[in-house]
Coordinates of C-alpha atoms in Angstrom, one line a residue:
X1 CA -75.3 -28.2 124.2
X2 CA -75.7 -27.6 128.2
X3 CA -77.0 -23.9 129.5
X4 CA -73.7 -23.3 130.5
X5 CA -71.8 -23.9 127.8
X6 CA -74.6 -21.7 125.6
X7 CA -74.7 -19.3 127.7
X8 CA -70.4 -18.4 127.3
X9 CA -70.9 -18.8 123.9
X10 CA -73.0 -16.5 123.5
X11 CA -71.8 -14.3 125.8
X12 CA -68.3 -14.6 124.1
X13 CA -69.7 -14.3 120.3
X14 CA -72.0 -11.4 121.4
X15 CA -69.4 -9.5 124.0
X16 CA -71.4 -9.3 126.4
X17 CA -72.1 -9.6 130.3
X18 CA -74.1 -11.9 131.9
X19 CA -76.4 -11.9 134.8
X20 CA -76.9 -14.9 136.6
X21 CA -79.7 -15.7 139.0
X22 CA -78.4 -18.4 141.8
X23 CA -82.0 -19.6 142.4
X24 CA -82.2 -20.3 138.5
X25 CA -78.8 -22.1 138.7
X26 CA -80.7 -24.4 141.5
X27 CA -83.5 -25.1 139.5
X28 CA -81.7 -26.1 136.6
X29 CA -79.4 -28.5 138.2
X30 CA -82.4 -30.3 139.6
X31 CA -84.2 -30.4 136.0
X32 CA -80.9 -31.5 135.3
X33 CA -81.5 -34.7 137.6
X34 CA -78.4 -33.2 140.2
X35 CA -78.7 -33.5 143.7
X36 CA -77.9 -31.2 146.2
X37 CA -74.2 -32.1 146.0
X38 CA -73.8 -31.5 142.3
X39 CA -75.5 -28.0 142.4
X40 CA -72.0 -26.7 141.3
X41 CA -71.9 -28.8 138.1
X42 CA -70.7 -26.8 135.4
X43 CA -70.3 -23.3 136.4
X44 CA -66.5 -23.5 135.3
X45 CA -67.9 -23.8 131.7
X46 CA -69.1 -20.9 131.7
X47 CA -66.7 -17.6 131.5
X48 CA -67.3 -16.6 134.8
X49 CA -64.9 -13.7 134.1
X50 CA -68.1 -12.1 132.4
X51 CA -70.6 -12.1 134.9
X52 CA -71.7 -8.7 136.4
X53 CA -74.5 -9.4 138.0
X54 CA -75.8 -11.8 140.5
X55 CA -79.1 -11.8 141.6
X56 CA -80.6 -14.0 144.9
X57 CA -83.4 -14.6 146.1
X58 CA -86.0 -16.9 148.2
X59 CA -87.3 -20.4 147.1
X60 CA -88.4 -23.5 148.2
X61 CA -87.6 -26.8 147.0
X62 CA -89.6 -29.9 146.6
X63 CA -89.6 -33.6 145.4
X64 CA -92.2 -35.5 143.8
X65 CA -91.1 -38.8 142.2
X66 CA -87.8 -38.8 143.4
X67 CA -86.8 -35.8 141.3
X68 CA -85.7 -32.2 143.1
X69 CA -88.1 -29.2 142.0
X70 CA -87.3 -25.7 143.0
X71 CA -90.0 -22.7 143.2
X72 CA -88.6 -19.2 142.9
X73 CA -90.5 -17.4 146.0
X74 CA -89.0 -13.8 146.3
X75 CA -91.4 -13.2 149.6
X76 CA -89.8 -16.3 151.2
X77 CA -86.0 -16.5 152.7
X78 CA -83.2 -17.5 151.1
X79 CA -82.6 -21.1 150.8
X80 CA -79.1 -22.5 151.9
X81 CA -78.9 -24.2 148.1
X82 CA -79.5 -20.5 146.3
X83 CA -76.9 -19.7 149.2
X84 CA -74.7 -22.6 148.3
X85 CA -74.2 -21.1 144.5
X86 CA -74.5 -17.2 145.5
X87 CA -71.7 -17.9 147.8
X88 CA -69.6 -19.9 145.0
X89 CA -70.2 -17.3 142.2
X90 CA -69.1 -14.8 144.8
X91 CA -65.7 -16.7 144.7
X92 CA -65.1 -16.9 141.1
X93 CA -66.5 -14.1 139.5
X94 CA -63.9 -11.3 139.0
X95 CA -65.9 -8.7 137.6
X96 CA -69.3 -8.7 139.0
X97 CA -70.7 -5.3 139.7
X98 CA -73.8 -5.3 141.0
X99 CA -76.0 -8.1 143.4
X100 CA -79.4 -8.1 143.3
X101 CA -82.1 -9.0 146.6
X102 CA -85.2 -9.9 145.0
X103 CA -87.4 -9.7 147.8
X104 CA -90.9 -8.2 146.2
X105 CA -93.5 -9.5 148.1
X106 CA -91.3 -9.9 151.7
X107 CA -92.2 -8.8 155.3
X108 CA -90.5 -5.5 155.4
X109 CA -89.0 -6.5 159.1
X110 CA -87.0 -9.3 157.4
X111 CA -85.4 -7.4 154.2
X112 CA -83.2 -4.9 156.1
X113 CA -81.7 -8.0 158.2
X114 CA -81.1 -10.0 154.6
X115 CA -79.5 -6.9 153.1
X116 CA -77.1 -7.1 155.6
X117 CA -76.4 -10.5 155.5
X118 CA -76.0 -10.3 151.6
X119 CA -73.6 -7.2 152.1
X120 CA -71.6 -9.1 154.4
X121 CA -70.8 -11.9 152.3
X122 CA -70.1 -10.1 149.3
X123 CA -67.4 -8.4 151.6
X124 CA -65.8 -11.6 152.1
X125 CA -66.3 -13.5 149.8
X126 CA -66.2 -11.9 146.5
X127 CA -62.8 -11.6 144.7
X128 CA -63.4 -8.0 143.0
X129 CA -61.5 -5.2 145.0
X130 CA -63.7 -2.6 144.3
X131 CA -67.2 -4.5 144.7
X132 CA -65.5 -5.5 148.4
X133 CA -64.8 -1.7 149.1
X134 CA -68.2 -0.7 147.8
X135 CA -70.2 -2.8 149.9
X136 CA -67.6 -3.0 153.3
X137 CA -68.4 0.9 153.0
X138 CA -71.6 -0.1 152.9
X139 CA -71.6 -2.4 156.2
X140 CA -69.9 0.3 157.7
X141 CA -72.2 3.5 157.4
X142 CA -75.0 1.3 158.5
X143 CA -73.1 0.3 161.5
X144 CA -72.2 3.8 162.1
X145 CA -76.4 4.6 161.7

């Protein structure tokens, strides 16, 4: 059974949320054998109507052997593959909640800067109402600062 499928199972069965991390998503397409093209592959099997979290956060990616490796980094920036899936969950996940920024470990000049860039696309991007609201009122108290 693919992650994907297990994972709506068993968030179905149990009734339950799910979390999803969009660097994790990356890394298992590649130990899938996906390219950068198919990093997509399967999300719609999952009941994307459950997730309620999303978190992000840095990486690298590597090849060795003609196979795709990714290394979660949380000190490093956010690569445009994590970026690639954050933005797509963003699209198609009608009750997420919350978004995480891993970032442990970061240069505390370059976190405020990626806060606002995450806040931003979850304002328009994301397709819950009240998540928009949250975080446009967000973006707009720290432009007021």
């Amino acid at each position: 059974m693919d992650i994907f499928t297990w994972l709506g199972e068993l968030a179905i069965q149990t009734d339950c949320g799910l979390l999803l991390d969009a660097g994790h998503v990356v890394s298992h397409q590649f130990s899938m054998g996906r390219r950068h093209g198919e990093l997509l592959f399967g999300l719609n099997d999952l009941p994307l109507e459950r997730v309620i979290e999303i978190h992000v956060a840095g990486g690298t990616i590597s090849e060795k052997n003609d196979k795709l490796y990714y290394g979660d980094a949380h000190d490093l920036p956010i690569i445009p593959e994590t970026m690639q899936v954050f933005r797509a969950l963003l699209s198609r996940c009608p009750n997420l909640r919350a978004v995480c920024l891993e970032c442990e470990g970061t240069i505390t000049q370059s976190i405020l800067p990626m806060i606002q860039t995450i806040r931003s696309l979850v304002s328009r991007v994301s397709i819950n109402p009240e998540l928009i609201e949250k975080t446009s009122h967000s973006l707009r108290k720290a432009a007021a600062t």
